[in-house]
C-alpha cells in the first residue's frame, strides 16, 4: 500500500507545484488540478496498476486524495 | 475520405525545382505559391519537412515570400516520419487529417510505413491537390481564414509558457484572458457547424449539427445556442466553444458542450460549466448534461465528474448526467468572463 501511495504521490508531484501536499488533502479543491492533469493521472494509474478507473468515482470522497486514490487502486487490484 | 487539416511539404523538387544544397538558384514550381495561398485561405495549415540546412532553406523561403505560411517546420537530417510525428503532436490533430507531399517514393514509403494513417501524395500530382475532396472543407468561415495566424499566436504563447518560471496559475493570470459567451447569431452558424464537425476530444456528445439544424435552435424559444470566444494579451483565439441548452420546465439540459482543442488546458470548458451551474442555481432549475462516451472524449467525462455531475440515466450509449450539489462554483480568477 505504501508503494502505491508513493507512486501516486510522485506522479502528482511531477506535475503539480505545491510544497505541502498532505496525503489526505483533497486535490480537487481550489484549482490545484485541471481536467487535463486528472486525465493524465487516471491514464497513469490504469497503465501502472493494470486496472480501470470508473469515471464516476473521480473527485468523490473515494478518489480525491493520495490516501483515497491509493485505497481505490488497492481494492481494484485485489479483484 | 477525411477532410485534411494539415499539409506537410517537402522542399527539393516539390515546392521548388532542384536541390538547394546543390544549386542555390532554385525556382518555385509553377503555380505552387497560388496553391499554398489557397490552402491557407481554406483554413488548412501547412508545414515543411525537408532534409536541408535549416537557415539556407528558410532564407530561400523568405526570398520567395512564402515562409510565413508554414508552422513548426522541421528542416534537418532526421527521418521524416519522426519530424512529422512531432509536428502533428504540436498541432494536436489526428494523423488521418494530415497529408504529406514529397517527390521521392522512398520518403513517402518511410513515412507511410511508420505513420499508416497519413495520406502521401507524389509531388508530380501537386496540380490536382486543390480539387481533391479532402482539401475542400465544407465551409470556409472567418475563423478558417485566420486559422494559421491563430496557431501562430499559440506558438508565441507556448514559447512564453516554456520560458515562464512560476506556477501554472500565475501564467494563466498573466495571459489576461477574456472569454465571451453569447447567444449565437446567424453569422456564427458556419463556425458553429465547423466546430461540431471538427471537435472530437472536447466534445461531450459527438453530435454533429447541420447549419439548418443549428438555425432552428436559434429560432426555438426553448433552446439556447451559445457561442464562446476567447482572447488574451497575445491575440484572439477565435470562436472556440459551443453550448446548446434545451430548457423544459425546471430542467436545463446541456445537449452539447464543446471547446476547441486549441484552448485545452486553459480551464475553458470548466469555466463554461461553472458559469452554467451558477446560472442554473440562480434560476432555480436543475442542470443536466448529455454525454456520449467515445474513444477520444473521456476528458469530458472527467470534467463533468470533477464539477459535481453524476450519471442519472443511461439509454444505450447516451448518458444523462445531473449536477447534484446545491453550491455555486468559484469561477477561476484568471479568466474574465462576459456573459451576454
mmCIF file of C-alpha atoms in Angstrom:
data_model
loop_
_atom_site.group_PDB
_atom_site.id
_atom_site.type_symbol
_atom_site.label_atom_id
_atom_site.label_comp_id
_atom_site.label_asym_id
_atom_site.label_seq_id
_atom_site.Cartn_x
_atom_site.Cartn_y
_atom_site.Cartn_z
ATOM 1 C CA UNK A 1 0.000 0.000 0.000
ATOM 2 C CA UNK A 2 2.875 2.351 0.783
ATOM 3 C CA UNK A 3 4.412 1.653 -2.589
ATOM 4 C CA UNK A 4 1.127 2.523 -4.230
ATOM 5 C CA UNK A 5 0.902 5.759 -2.244
ATOM 6 C CA UNK A 6 4.441 6.668 -3.212
ATOM 7 C CA UNK A 7 3.797 6.083 -6.900
ATOM 8 C CA UNK A 8 0.635 8.168 -6.825
ATOM 9 C CA UNK A 9 2.271 10.942 -4.830
ATOM 10 C CA UNK A 10 5.311 11.030 -7.098
ATOM 11 C CA UNK A 11 3.171 11.295 -10.193
ATOM 12 C CA UNK A 12 1.162 14.141 -8.752
ATOM 13 C CA UNK A 13 4.274 15.995 -7.615
ATOM 14 C CA UNK A 14 5.856 15.789 -11.061
ATOM 15 C CA UNK A 15 3.090 17.903 -12.473
ATOM 16 C CA UNK A 16 1.738 19.901 -9.608
ATOM 17 C CA UNK A 17 3.734 22.544 -7.874
ATOM 18 C CA UNK A 18 2.683 22.506 -4.234
ATOM 19 C CA UNK A 19 5.072 22.284 -1.355
ATOM 20 C CA UNK A 20 2.741 20.942 1.237
ATOM 21 C CA UNK A 21 0.522 18.269 -0.206
ATOM 22 C CA UNK A 22 -0.804 16.162 2.644
ATOM 23 C CA UNK A 23 -1.843 12.636 1.789
ATOM 24 C CA UNK A 24 -5.360 13.400 2.948
ATOM 25 C CA UNK A 25 -5.668 16.742 1.173
ATOM 26 C CA UNK A 26 -8.395 16.940 -1.441
ATOM 27 C CA UNK A 27 -6.539 17.606 -4.669
ATOM 28 C CA UNK A 28 -9.733 18.653 -6.419
ATOM 29 C CA UNK A 29 -10.341 21.600 -4.149
ATOM 30 C CA UNK A 30 -9.031 25.026 -5.008
ATOM 31 C CA UNK A 31 -7.872 24.613 -8.600
ATOM 32 C CA UNK A 32 -4.762 22.581 -7.828
ATOM 33 C CA UNK A 33 -5.526 20.270 -10.705
ATOM 34 C CA UNK A 34 -7.285 20.737 -14.012
ATOM 35 C CA UNK A 35 -9.121 18.145 -16.074
ATOM 36 C CA UNK A 36 -6.194 17.583 -18.409
ATOM 37 C CA UNK A 37 -3.956 16.669 -15.487
ATOM 38 C CA UNK A 38 -6.603 14.402 -13.972
ATOM 39 C CA UNK A 39 -6.923 12.632 -17.324
ATOM 40 C CA UNK A 40 -3.168 12.034 -17.316
ATOM 41 C CA UNK A 41 -3.292 10.805 -13.706
ATOM 42 C CA UNK A 42 -6.077 8.370 -14.480
ATOM 43 C CA UNK A 43 -4.272 7.006 -17.535
ATOM 44 C CA UNK A 44 -1.087 6.636 -15.488
ATOM 45 C CA UNK A 45 -2.921 4.688 -12.786
ATOM 46 C CA UNK A 46 -4.640 2.447 -15.323
ATOM 47 C CA UNK A 47 -1.361 1.599 -17.036
ATOM 48 C CA UNK A 48 0.782 1.312 -13.923
ATOM 49 C CA UNK A 49 -1.593 -0.890 -11.950
ATOM 50 C CA UNK A 50 -3.424 -2.560 -14.827
ATOM 51 C CA UNK A 51 -6.884 -1.595 -13.590
ATOM 52 C CA UNK A 52 -9.664 0.525 -14.978
ATOM 53 C CA UNK A 53 -10.811 3.641 -13.170
ATOM 54 C CA UNK A 54 -14.515 4.393 -13.091
ATOM 55 C CA UNK A 55 -15.096 7.904 -14.457
ATOM 56 C CA UNK A 56 -17.874 8.433 -11.932
ATOM 57 C CA UNK A 57 -15.705 7.934 -8.855
ATOM 58 C CA UNK A 58 -13.303 10.698 -9.787
ATOM 59 C CA UNK A 59 -13.416 13.651 -7.390
ATOM 60 C CA UNK A 60 -15.765 11.863 -4.995
ATOM 61 C CA UNK A 61 -14.692 11.071 -1.425
ATOM 62 C CA UNK A 62 -13.485 7.706 -2.677
ATOM 63 C CA UNK A 63 -10.997 9.226 -5.094
ATOM 64 C CA UNK A 64 -9.836 12.694 -4.088
ATOM 65 C CA UNK A 65 -6.613 12.429 -2.106
ATOM 66 C CA UNK A 66 -3.412 10.387 -2.167
ATOM 67 C CA UNK A 67 -4.888 8.188 0.559
ATOM 68 C CA UNK A 68 -8.273 7.565 -1.005
ATOM 69 C CA UNK A 69 -6.865 7.178 -4.513
ATOM 70 C CA UNK A 70 -4.378 4.575 -3.260
ATOM 71 C CA UNK A 71 -7.136 2.752 -1.398
ATOM 72 C CA UNK A 72 -9.241 2.672 -4.578
ATOM 73 C CA UNK A 73 -6.304 1.248 -6.519
ATOM 74 C CA UNK A 74 -5.598 -1.383 -3.885
ATOM 75 C CA UNK A 75 -9.208 -2.532 -3.896
ATOM 76 C CA UNK A 76 -9.329 -2.769 -7.696
ATOM 77 C CA UNK A 77 -6.043 -4.623 -7.882
ATOM 78 C CA UNK A 78 -7.295 -7.217 -5.419
ATOM 79 C CA UNK A 79 -10.295 -8.081 -7.608
ATOM 80 C CA UNK B 1 -12.216 10.379 -47.021
ATOM 81 C CA UNK B 2 -11.314 12.735 -44.181
ATOM 82 C CA UNK B 3 -11.054 16.426 -44.723
ATOM 83 C CA UNK B 4 -7.431 17.416 -44.215
ATOM 84 C CA UNK B 5 -6.335 19.921 -41.608
ATOM 85 C CA UNK B 6 -2.613 19.953 -42.382
ATOM 86 C CA UNK B 7 -0.445 19.607 -45.481
ATOM 87 C CA UNK B 8 3.257 18.922 -44.952
ATOM 88 C CA UNK B 9 5.521 19.777 -47.846
ATOM 89 C CA UNK B 10 8.971 18.627 -48.839
ATOM 90 C CA UNK B 11 11.155 21.313 -50.455
ATOM 91 C CA UNK B 12 13.628 19.992 -53.068
ATOM 92 C CA UNK B 13 11.795 19.046 -56.267
ATOM 93 C CA UNK B 14 8.489 19.523 -54.505
ATOM 94 C CA UNK B 15 7.975 23.186 -53.645
ATOM 95 C CA UNK B 16 10.924 24.274 -55.732
ATOM 96 C CA UNK B 17 12.658 22.854 -58.789
ATOM 97 C CA UNK B 18 16.089 21.481 -57.997
ATOM 98 C CA UNK B 19 18.060 20.677 -54.880
ATOM 99 C CA UNK B 20 19.004 23.698 -52.755
ATOM 100 C CA UNK B 21 22.223 22.239 -51.378
ATOM 101 C CA UNK B 22 23.459 21.647 -54.942
ATOM 102 C CA UNK B 23 22.276 24.855 -56.545
ATOM 103 C CA UNK B 24 21.260 27.990 -54.698
ATOM 104 C CA UNK B 25 19.242 29.223 -57.642
ATOM 105 C CA UNK B 26 16.190 27.055 -57.263
ATOM 106 C CA UNK B 27 12.922 28.325 -58.705
ATOM 107 C CA UNK B 28 9.445 27.842 -57.366
ATOM 108 C CA UNK B 29 7.356 25.179 -59.046
ATOM 109 C CA UNK B 30 4.778 26.726 -61.358
ATOM 110 C CA UNK B 31 1.567 27.557 -59.541
ATOM 111 C CA UNK B 32 2.775 26.375 -56.121
ATOM 112 C CA UNK B 33 2.534 29.775 -54.490
ATOM 113 C CA UNK B 34 -1.115 30.051 -55.511
ATOM 114 C CA UNK B 35 -1.773 26.562 -54.178
ATOM 115 C CA UNK B 36 -0.180 27.407 -50.847
ATOM 116 C CA UNK B 37 -2.145 30.638 -50.550
ATOM 117 C CA UNK B 38 -5.417 28.941 -51.491
ATOM 118 C CA UNK B 39 -4.933 26.154 -48.937
ATOM 119 C CA UNK B 40 -4.198 28.842 -46.364
ATOM 120 C CA UNK B 41 -7.447 30.640 -47.260
ATOM 121 C CA UNK B 42 -9.338 27.392 -46.804
ATOM 122 C CA UNK B 43 -8.039 27.166 -43.245
ATOM 123 C CA UNK B 44 -5.733 24.236 -43.951
ATOM 124 C CA UNK B 45 -2.474 24.500 -42.022
ATOM 125 C CA UNK B 46 0.843 23.882 -43.713
ATOM 126 C CA UNK B 47 4.288 22.812 -42.603
ATOM 127 C CA UNK B 48 7.594 21.677 -44.063
ATOM 128 C CA UNK B 49 9.677 18.566 -43.551
ATOM 129 C CA UNK B 50 12.847 18.668 -45.604
ATOM 130 C CA UNK B 51 16.380 17.300 -45.473
ATOM 131 C CA UNK B 52 18.256 20.525 -45.819
ATOM 132 C CA UNK B 53 20.178 23.137 -43.902
ATOM 133 C CA UNK B 54 17.555 25.000 -41.879
ATOM 134 C CA UNK B 55 18.920 28.508 -42.288
ATOM 135 C CA UNK B 56 19.519 28.226 -46.019
ATOM 136 C CA UNK B 57 16.092 26.760 -46.605
ATOM 137 C CA UNK B 58 14.271 29.397 -44.504
ATOM 138 C CA UNK B 59 16.201 32.148 -46.240
ATOM 139 C CA UNK B 60 15.144 30.821 -49.617
ATOM 140 C CA UNK B 61 11.506 30.589 -48.491
ATOM 141 C CA UNK B 62 11.689 34.187 -47.261
ATOM 142 C CA UNK B 63 13.095 35.189 -50.655
ATOM 143 C CA UNK B 64 10.051 33.625 -52.311
ATOM 144 C CA UNK B 65 7.788 35.424 -49.859
ATOM 145 C CA UNK B 66 6.173 32.245 -48.512
ATOM 146 C CA UNK B 67 7.996 31.488 -45.261
ATOM 147 C CA UNK B 68 5.129 32.827 -43.204
ATOM 148 C CA UNK B 69 2.685 30.178 -44.399
ATOM 149 C CA UNK B 70 4.394 27.306 -42.605
ATOM 150 C CA UNK B 71 4.152 26.283 -38.965
ATOM 151 C CA UNK B 72 6.553 24.132 -36.971
ATOM 152 C CA UNK B 73 8.772 23.450 -39.997
ATOM 153 C CA UNK B 74 11.287 20.654 -39.413
ATOM 154 C CA UNK B 75 14.261 21.126 -41.678
ATOM 155 C CA UNK B 76 17.023 18.754 -40.612
ATOM 156 C CA UNK B 77 18.508 15.377 -41.419
ATOM 157 C CA UNK B 78 16.283 13.210 -39.234
ATOM 158 C CA UNK B 79 13.836 10.631 -40.517
ATOM 159 C CA UNK B 80 10.837 12.420 -41.975
ATOM 160 C CA UNK B 81 8.323 10.265 -40.115
ATOM 161 C CA UNK B 82 9.847 11.371 -36.801
ATOM 162 C CA UNK B 83 9.616 15.018 -37.746
ATOM 163 C CA UNK B 84 6.054 14.598 -38.900
ATOM 164 C CA UNK B 85 5.092 12.887 -35.656
ATOM 165 C CA UNK B 86 6.486 15.815 -33.734
ATOM 166 C CA UNK B 87 4.719 18.439 -35.827
ATOM 167 C CA UNK B 88 1.380 16.669 -35.612
ATOM 168 C CA UNK B 89 1.762 16.365 -31.845
ATOM 169 C CA UNK B 90 2.437 20.101 -31.561
ATOM 170 C CA UNK B 91 -0.644 20.937 -33.567
ATOM 171 C CA UNK B 92 -2.676 18.311 -31.699
ATOM 172 C CA UNK B 93 -4.690 16.831 -34.551
ATOM 173 C CA UNK B 94 -5.300 13.276 -35.690
ATOM 174 C CA UNK B 95 -2.837 11.722 -38.127
ATOM 175 C CA UNK B 96 -5.612 10.865 -40.559
ATOM 176 C CA UNK B 97 -6.195 14.574 -41.171
ATOM 177 C CA UNK B 98 -2.623 15.042 -42.395
ATOM 178 C CA UNK B 99 -1.219 14.923 -45.928
ATOM 179 C CA UNK B 100 2.449 14.648 -46.848
ATOM 180 C CA UNK B 101 3.761 15.742 -50.245
ATOM 181 C CA UNK B 102 7.161 14.557 -51.454
ATOM 182 C CA UNK B 103 8.737 13.778 -54.824
ATOM 183 C CA UNK B 104 10.683 10.757 -53.581
ATOM 184 C CA UNK B 105 8.969 7.432 -53.236
ATOM 185 C CA UNK B 106 11.337 6.145 -50.602
ATOM 186 C CA UNK B 107 10.490 9.143 -48.385
ATOM 187 C CA UNK B 108 6.775 8.611 -48.910
ATOM 188 C CA UNK B 109 7.220 4.913 -48.170
ATOM 189 C CA UNK B 110 9.220 5.594 -44.998
ATOM 190 C CA UNK B 111 6.542 7.941 -43.761
ATOM 191 C CA UNK B 112 3.640 5.668 -44.736
ATOM 192 C CA UNK B 113 5.285 2.685 -43.086
ATOM 193 C CA UNK B 114 5.722 4.474 -39.772
ATOM 194 C CA UNK B 115 2.509 6.507 -39.923
ATOM 195 C CA UNK B 116 -0.023 4.367 -41.750
ATOM 196 C CA UNK B 117 -2.904 6.829 -41.280
ATOM 197 C CA UNK B 118 -1.224 9.666 -43.100
ATOM 198 C CA UNK B 119 -2.022 10.449 -46.735
ATOM 199 C CA UNK B 120 1.025 10.633 -49.015
ATOM 200 C CA UNK B 121 0.975 12.471 -52.327
ATOM 201 C CA UNK B 122 3.604 12.449 -55.050
ATOM 202 C CA UNK B 123 4.873 15.929 -55.912
ATOM 203 C CA UNK B 124 4.037 15.086 -59.528
ATOM 204 C CA UNK B 125 0.346 15.298 -58.550
ATOM 205 C CA UNK B 126 0.505 18.731 -56.929
ATOM 206 C CA UNK B 127 -1.657 20.337 -59.592
ATOM 207 C CA UNK B 128 -4.572 18.076 -58.533
ATOM 208 C CA UNK B 129 -4.399 18.973 -54.850
ATOM 209 C CA UNK B 130 -6.849 21.877 -54.783
ATOM 210 C CA UNK B 131 -9.514 19.775 -56.496
ATOM 211 C CA UNK B 132 -9.266 16.864 -54.108
ATOM 212 C CA UNK B 133 -12.330 16.373 -51.969
ATOM 213 C CA UNK B 134 -10.169 16.116 -48.840
ATOM 214 C CA UNK B 135 -8.770 19.581 -49.470
ATOM 215 C CA UNK B 136 -12.176 21.214 -49.796
ATOM 216 C CA UNK B 137 -13.644 21.927 -46.381
ATOM 217 C CA UNK B 138 -17.423 22.019 -46.077
ATOM 218 C CA UNK B 139 -17.384 25.652 -45.112
ATOM 219 C CA UNK B 140 -14.879 28.426 -45.119
ATOM 220 C CA UNK B 141 -15.561 30.579 -42.105
ATOM 221 C CA UNK B 142 -13.957 33.739 -40.784
ATOM 222 C CA UNK B 143 -12.067 31.525 -38.374
ATOM 223 C CA UNK B 144 -10.715 29.381 -41.261
ATOM 224 C CA UNK B 145 -9.217 32.416 -42.955
ATOM 225 C CA UNK B 146 -7.262 33.373 -39.856
ATOM 226 C CA UNK B 147 -6.550 29.850 -38.636
ATOM 227 C CA UNK B 148 -2.832 29.961 -39.369
ATOM 228 C CA UNK B 149 -2.481 33.276 -37.512
ATOM 229 C CA UNK B 150 -4.361 31.798 -34.552
ATOM 230 C CA UNK B 151 -1.889 28.928 -34.439
ATOM 231 C CA UNK B 152 0.998 31.365 -34.768
ATOM 232 C CA UNK B 153 -0.363 33.224 -31.720
ATOM 233 C CA UNK B 154 -0.439 29.875 -29.918
ATOM 234 C CA UNK B 155 3.218 29.286 -30.742
ATOM 235 C CA UNK B 156 4.166 32.630 -29.210
ATOM 236 C CA UNK B 157 2.076 31.863 -26.154
ATOM 237 C CA UNK B 158 3.607 28.422 -25.756
ATOM 238 C CA UNK B 159 7.123 29.834 -26.067
ATOM 239 C CA UNK B 160 6.323 32.319 -23.346
ATOM 240 C CA UNK B 161 4.891 29.498 -21.280
ATOM 241 C CA UNK B 162 8.061 27.467 -21.593
ATOM 242 C CA UNK B 163 10.230 30.375 -20.536
ATOM 243 C CA UNK B 164 7.947 31.209 -17.663
ATOM 244 C CA UNK B 165 9.196 30.478 -14.182
ATOM 245 C CA UNK B 166 6.194 30.322 -11.941
ATOM 246 C CA UNK B 167 3.099 28.242 -11.357
ATOM 247 C CA UNK B 168 0.562 27.341 -13.991
ATOM 248 C CA UNK B 169 -1.967 29.593 -12.324
ATOM 249 C CA UNK B 170 0.415 32.551 -12.372
ATOM 250 C CA UNK B 171 0.988 32.036 -16.084
ATOM 251 C CA UNK B 172 -2.728 31.879 -16.764
ATOM 252 C CA UNK B 173 -3.173 35.125 -14.810
ATOM 253 C CA UNK B 174 -0.552 36.859 -16.913
ATOM 254 C CA UNK B 175 -2.366 35.904 -20.094
ATOM 255 C CA UNK B 176 -5.237 38.253 -19.229
ATOM 256 C CA UNK B 177 -7.820 36.017 -20.841
ATOM 257 C CA UNK B 178 -11.259 37.347 -21.642
ATOM 258 C CA UNK B 179 -13.996 34.927 -22.544
ATOM 259 C CA UNK B 180 -17.321 35.975 -24.000
ATOM 260 C CA UNK B 181 -20.389 33.762 -24.076
ATOM 261 C CA UNK B 182 -23.330 34.975 -26.063
ATOM 262 C CA UNK B 183 -26.352 33.795 -27.947
ATOM 263 C CA UNK B 184 -25.305 32.603 -31.389
ATOM 264 C CA UNK B 185 -26.358 34.764 -34.316
ATOM 265 C CA UNK B 186 -26.847 33.567 -37.852
ATOM 266 C CA UNK B 187 -23.368 34.767 -38.828
ATOM 267 C CA UNK B 188 -21.917 32.420 -36.193
ATOM 268 C CA UNK B 189 -23.600 29.347 -37.613
ATOM 269 C CA UNK B 190 -20.991 28.374 -40.177
ATOM 270 C CA UNK B 191 -18.336 28.384 -37.485
ATOM 271 C CA UNK B 192 -20.701 26.536 -35.101
ATOM 272 C CA UNK B 193 -21.224 23.791 -37.662
ATOM 273 C CA UNK B 194 -17.486 23.633 -38.253
ATOM 274 C CA UNK B 195 -16.948 23.202 -34.509
ATOM 275 C CA UNK B 196 -19.402 20.303 -34.301
ATOM 276 C CA UNK B 197 -17.729 18.561 -37.216
ATOM 277 C CA UNK B 198 -14.096 19.226 -36.269
ATOM 278 C CA UNK B 199 -14.086 18.906 -32.488
ATOM 279 C CA UNK B 200 -13.736 15.451 -31.044
ATOM 280 C CA UNK B 201 -11.783 15.296 -27.827
ATOM 281 C CA UNK B 202 -13.501 18.118 -26.041
ATOM 282 C CA UNK B 203 -16.949 17.248 -27.304
ATOM 283 C CA UNK B 204 -19.395 15.851 -24.802
ATOM 284 C CA UNK B 205 -21.641 14.065 -27.244
ATOM 285 C CA UNK B 206 -20.055 13.992 -30.664
ATOM 286 C CA UNK B 207 -23.359 15.017 -32.222
ATOM 287 C CA UNK B 208 -22.849 16.976 -35.391
ATOM 288 C CA UNK B 209 -25.407 19.506 -36.444
ATOM 289 C CA UNK B 210 -26.016 20.973 -39.841
ATOM 290 C CA UNK B 211 -26.319 24.666 -40.469
ATOM 291 C CA UNK B 212 -30.104 24.320 -40.757
ATOM 292 C CA UNK B 213 -30.448 22.361 -37.532
ATOM 293 C CA UNK B 214 -28.408 24.967 -35.688
ATOM 294 C CA UNK B 215 -30.512 27.731 -37.197
ATOM 295 C CA UNK B 216 -33.667 26.045 -35.912
ATOM 296 C CA UNK B 217 -32.213 26.124 -32.391
ATOM 297 C CA UNK B 218 -31.705 29.864 -32.649
ATOM 298 C CA UNK B 219 -35.342 30.307 -33.536
ATOM 299 C CA UNK B 220 -36.608 27.950 -30.841
ATOM 300 C CA UNK B 221 -37.509 29.726 -27.620
ATOM 301 C CA UNK B 222 -36.938 26.562 -25.609
ATOM 302 C CA UNK B 223 -33.340 26.341 -26.807
ATOM 303 C CA UNK B 224 -30.296 28.401 -26.090
ATOM 304 C CA UNK B 225 -27.418 28.117 -28.539
ATOM 305 C CA UNK B 226 -24.367 29.993 -27.345
ATOM 306 C CA UNK B 227 -21.038 30.640 -28.933
ATOM 307 C CA UNK B 228 -17.899 31.226 -26.897
ATOM 308 C CA UNK B 229 -14.924 33.250 -27.926
ATOM 309 C CA UNK B 230 -11.643 33.971 -26.244
ATOM 310 C CA UNK B 231 -8.818 36.439 -26.430
ATOM 311 C CA UNK B 232 -5.762 37.190 -24.388
ATOM 312 C CA UNK B 233 -2.814 39.534 -24.500
ATOM 313 C CA UNK B 234 -1.266 37.629 -27.393
ATOM 314 C CA UNK B 235 -4.340 37.965 -29.513
ATOM 315 C CA UNK B 236 -7.585 36.353 -30.493
ATOM 316 C CA UNK B 237 -8.222 32.609 -30.219
ATOM 317 C CA UNK B 238 -11.296 32.701 -32.405
ATOM 318 C CA UNK B 239 -14.716 31.277 -31.681
ATOM 319 C CA UNK B 240 -13.713 28.280 -29.675
ATOM 320 C CA UNK B 241 -16.729 26.881 -27.886
ATOM 321 C CA UNK B 242 -20.320 25.939 -28.447
ATOM 322 C CA UNK B 243 -23.082 25.320 -25.942
ATOM 323 C CA UNK B 244 -26.596 24.080 -26.643
ATOM 324 C CA UNK B 245 -29.136 24.031 -23.850
ATOM 325 C CA UNK B 246 -32.673 22.751 -24.027
ATOM 326 C CA UNK B 247 -34.980 24.267 -21.428
ATOM 327 C CA UNK B 248 -38.001 22.239 -20.338
ATOM 328 C CA UNK B 249 -39.951 23.023 -17.170
ATOM 329 C CA UNK B 250 -37.453 23.259 -14.351
ATOM 330 C CA UNK B 251 -34.671 21.478 -16.132
ATOM 331 C CA UNK B 252 -31.908 22.797 -18.337
ATOM 332 C CA UNK B 253 -30.364 20.063 -20.379
ATOM 333 C CA UNK B 254 -26.931 20.625 -21.838
ATOM 334 C CA UNK B 255 -27.190 18.816 -25.150
ATOM 335 C CA UNK B 256 -23.854 19.922 -26.404
ATOM 336 C CA UNK B 257 -20.728 21.330 -24.860
ATOM 337 C CA UNK B 258 -17.636 21.538 -26.915
ATOM 338 C CA UNK B 259 -14.429 23.528 -26.941
ATOM 339 C CA UNK B 260 -11.642 23.639 -29.494
ATOM 340 C CA UNK B 261 -8.533 21.611 -28.597
ATOM 341 C CA UNK B 262 -6.521 24.742 -29.126
ATOM 342 C CA UNK B 263 -7.755 26.023 -25.782
ATOM 343 C CA UNK B 264 -7.172 22.815 -23.907
ATOM 344 C CA UNK B 265 -5.549 23.428 -20.574
ATOM 345 C CA UNK B 266 -6.856 26.941 -20.158
ATOM 346 C CA UNK B 267 -9.735 25.763 -17.999
ATOM 347 C CA UNK B 268 -12.294 26.999 -20.519
ATOM 348 C CA UNK B 269 -14.647 24.004 -20.504
ATOM 349 C CA UNK B 270 -14.603 24.076 -16.724
ATOM 350 C CA UNK B 271 -15.294 27.822 -16.637
ATOM 351 C CA UNK B 272 -18.226 27.476 -19.048
ATOM 352 C CA UNK B 273 -19.697 24.664 -16.983
ATOM 353 C CA UNK B 274 -19.143 26.594 -13.775
ATOM 354 C CA UNK B 275 -20.951 29.584 -15.207
ATOM 355 C CA UNK B 276 -23.891 27.442 -16.338
ATOM 356 C CA UNK B 277 -24.086 25.758 -12.933
ATOM 357 C CA UNK B 278 -24.216 29.136 -11.203
ATOM 358 C CA UNK B 279 -26.873 30.447 -13.581
ATOM 359 C CA UNK B 280 -28.991 27.339 -13.080
ATOM 360 C CA UNK B 281 -28.850 27.849 -9.332
ATOM 361 C CA UNK B 282 -29.836 31.499 -9.721
ATOM 362 C CA UNK B 283 -32.812 30.468 -11.846
ATOM 363 C CA UNK B 284 -33.787 27.629 -9.515
ATOM 364 C CA UNK B 285 -33.542 24.942 -12.182
ATOM 365 C CA UNK B 286 -31.784 21.584 -12.359
ATOM 366 C CA UNK B 287 -28.858 21.267 -14.687
ATOM 367 C CA UNK B 288 -28.429 18.088 -16.671
ATOM 368 C CA UNK B 289 -25.946 17.180 -19.350
ATOM 369 C CA UNK B 290 -25.955 14.573 -22.065
ATOM 370 C CA UNK B 291 -22.817 12.589 -22.540
ATOM 371 C CA UNK B 292 -21.980 10.011 -25.175
ATOM 372 C CA UNK B 293 -18.678 8.304 -24.392
ATOM 373 C CA UNK B 294 -16.417 7.530 -27.329
ATOM 374 C CA UNK B 295 -12.742 6.746 -27.922
ATOM 375 C CA UNK B 296 -11.488 10.243 -27.514
ATOM 376 C CA UNK B 297 -13.746 12.273 -25.230
ATOM 377 C CA UNK B 298 -13.034 10.731 -21.851
ATOM 378 C CA UNK B 299 -11.649 14.052 -20.656
ATOM 379 C CA UNK B 300 -15.199 15.404 -20.869
ATOM 380 C CA UNK B 301 -16.441 12.619 -18.566
ATOM 381 C CA UNK B 302 -13.698 13.518 -16.147
ATOM 382 C CA UNK B 303 -14.537 17.205 -16.333
ATOM 383 C CA UNK B 304 -18.197 16.523 -15.568
ATOM 384 C CA UNK B 305 -17.250 14.292 -12.657
ATOM 385 C CA UNK B 306 -14.868 16.873 -11.267
ATOM 386 C CA UNK B 307 -17.529 19.560 -11.465
ATOM 387 C CA UNK B 308 -20.042 17.520 -9.466
ATOM 388 C CA UNK B 309 -22.171 15.818 -12.116
ATOM 389 C CA UNK B 310 -23.354 12.257 -11.579
ATOM 390 C CA UNK B 311 -24.896 9.777 -14.007
ATOM 391 C CA UNK B 312 -28.628 9.951 -13.629
ATOM 392 C CA UNK B 313 -29.934 7.892 -16.550
ATOM 393 C CA UNK B 314 -28.447 5.664 -19.201
ATOM 394 C CA UNK B 315 -30.001 4.946 -22.567
ATOM 395 C CA UNK B 316 -27.726 2.685 -24.577
ATOM 396 C CA UNK B 317 -24.677 4.826 -25.375
ATOM 397 C CA UNK B 318 -26.191 8.065 -24.182
ATOM 398 C CA UNK B 319 -25.833 9.052 -20.542
ATOM 399 C CA UNK B 320 -27.682 11.839 -18.811
ATOM 400 C CA UNK B 321 -25.696 13.470 -16.024
ATOM 401 C CA UNK B 322 -27.055 15.740 -13.368
ATOM 402 C CA UNK B 323 -25.421 18.394 -11.216
ATOM 403 C CA UNK B 324 -26.130 17.147 -7.736
ATOM 404 C CA UNK B 325 -24.657 19.784 -5.453
ATOM 405 C CA UNK B 326 -26.515 22.852 -4.309
ATOM 406 C CA UNK B 327 -23.471 25.044 -4.224
ATOM 407 C CA UNK B 328 -22.167 27.525 -6.708
ATOM 408 C CA UNK B 329 -18.797 27.116 -8.333
ATOM 409 C CA UNK B 330 -15.958 29.542 -7.721
ATOM 410 C CA UNK B 331 -15.014 30.680 -11.185
ATOM 411 C CA UNK B 332 -11.291 30.974 -11.880
ATOM 412 C CA UNK B 333 -9.947 34.427 -11.187
ATOM 413 C CA UNK B 334 -7.541 34.455 -14.076
ATOM 414 C CA UNK B 335 -10.401 34.455 -16.583
ATOM 415 C CA UNK B 336 -12.599 37.466 -17.152
ATOM 416 C CA UNK B 337 -15.986 36.236 -18.318
ATOM 417 C CA UNK B 338 -18.618 38.213 -20.145
ATOM 418 C CA UNK B 339 -21.977 36.550 -20.436
ATOM 419 C CA UNK B 340 -24.120 38.452 -22.864
#
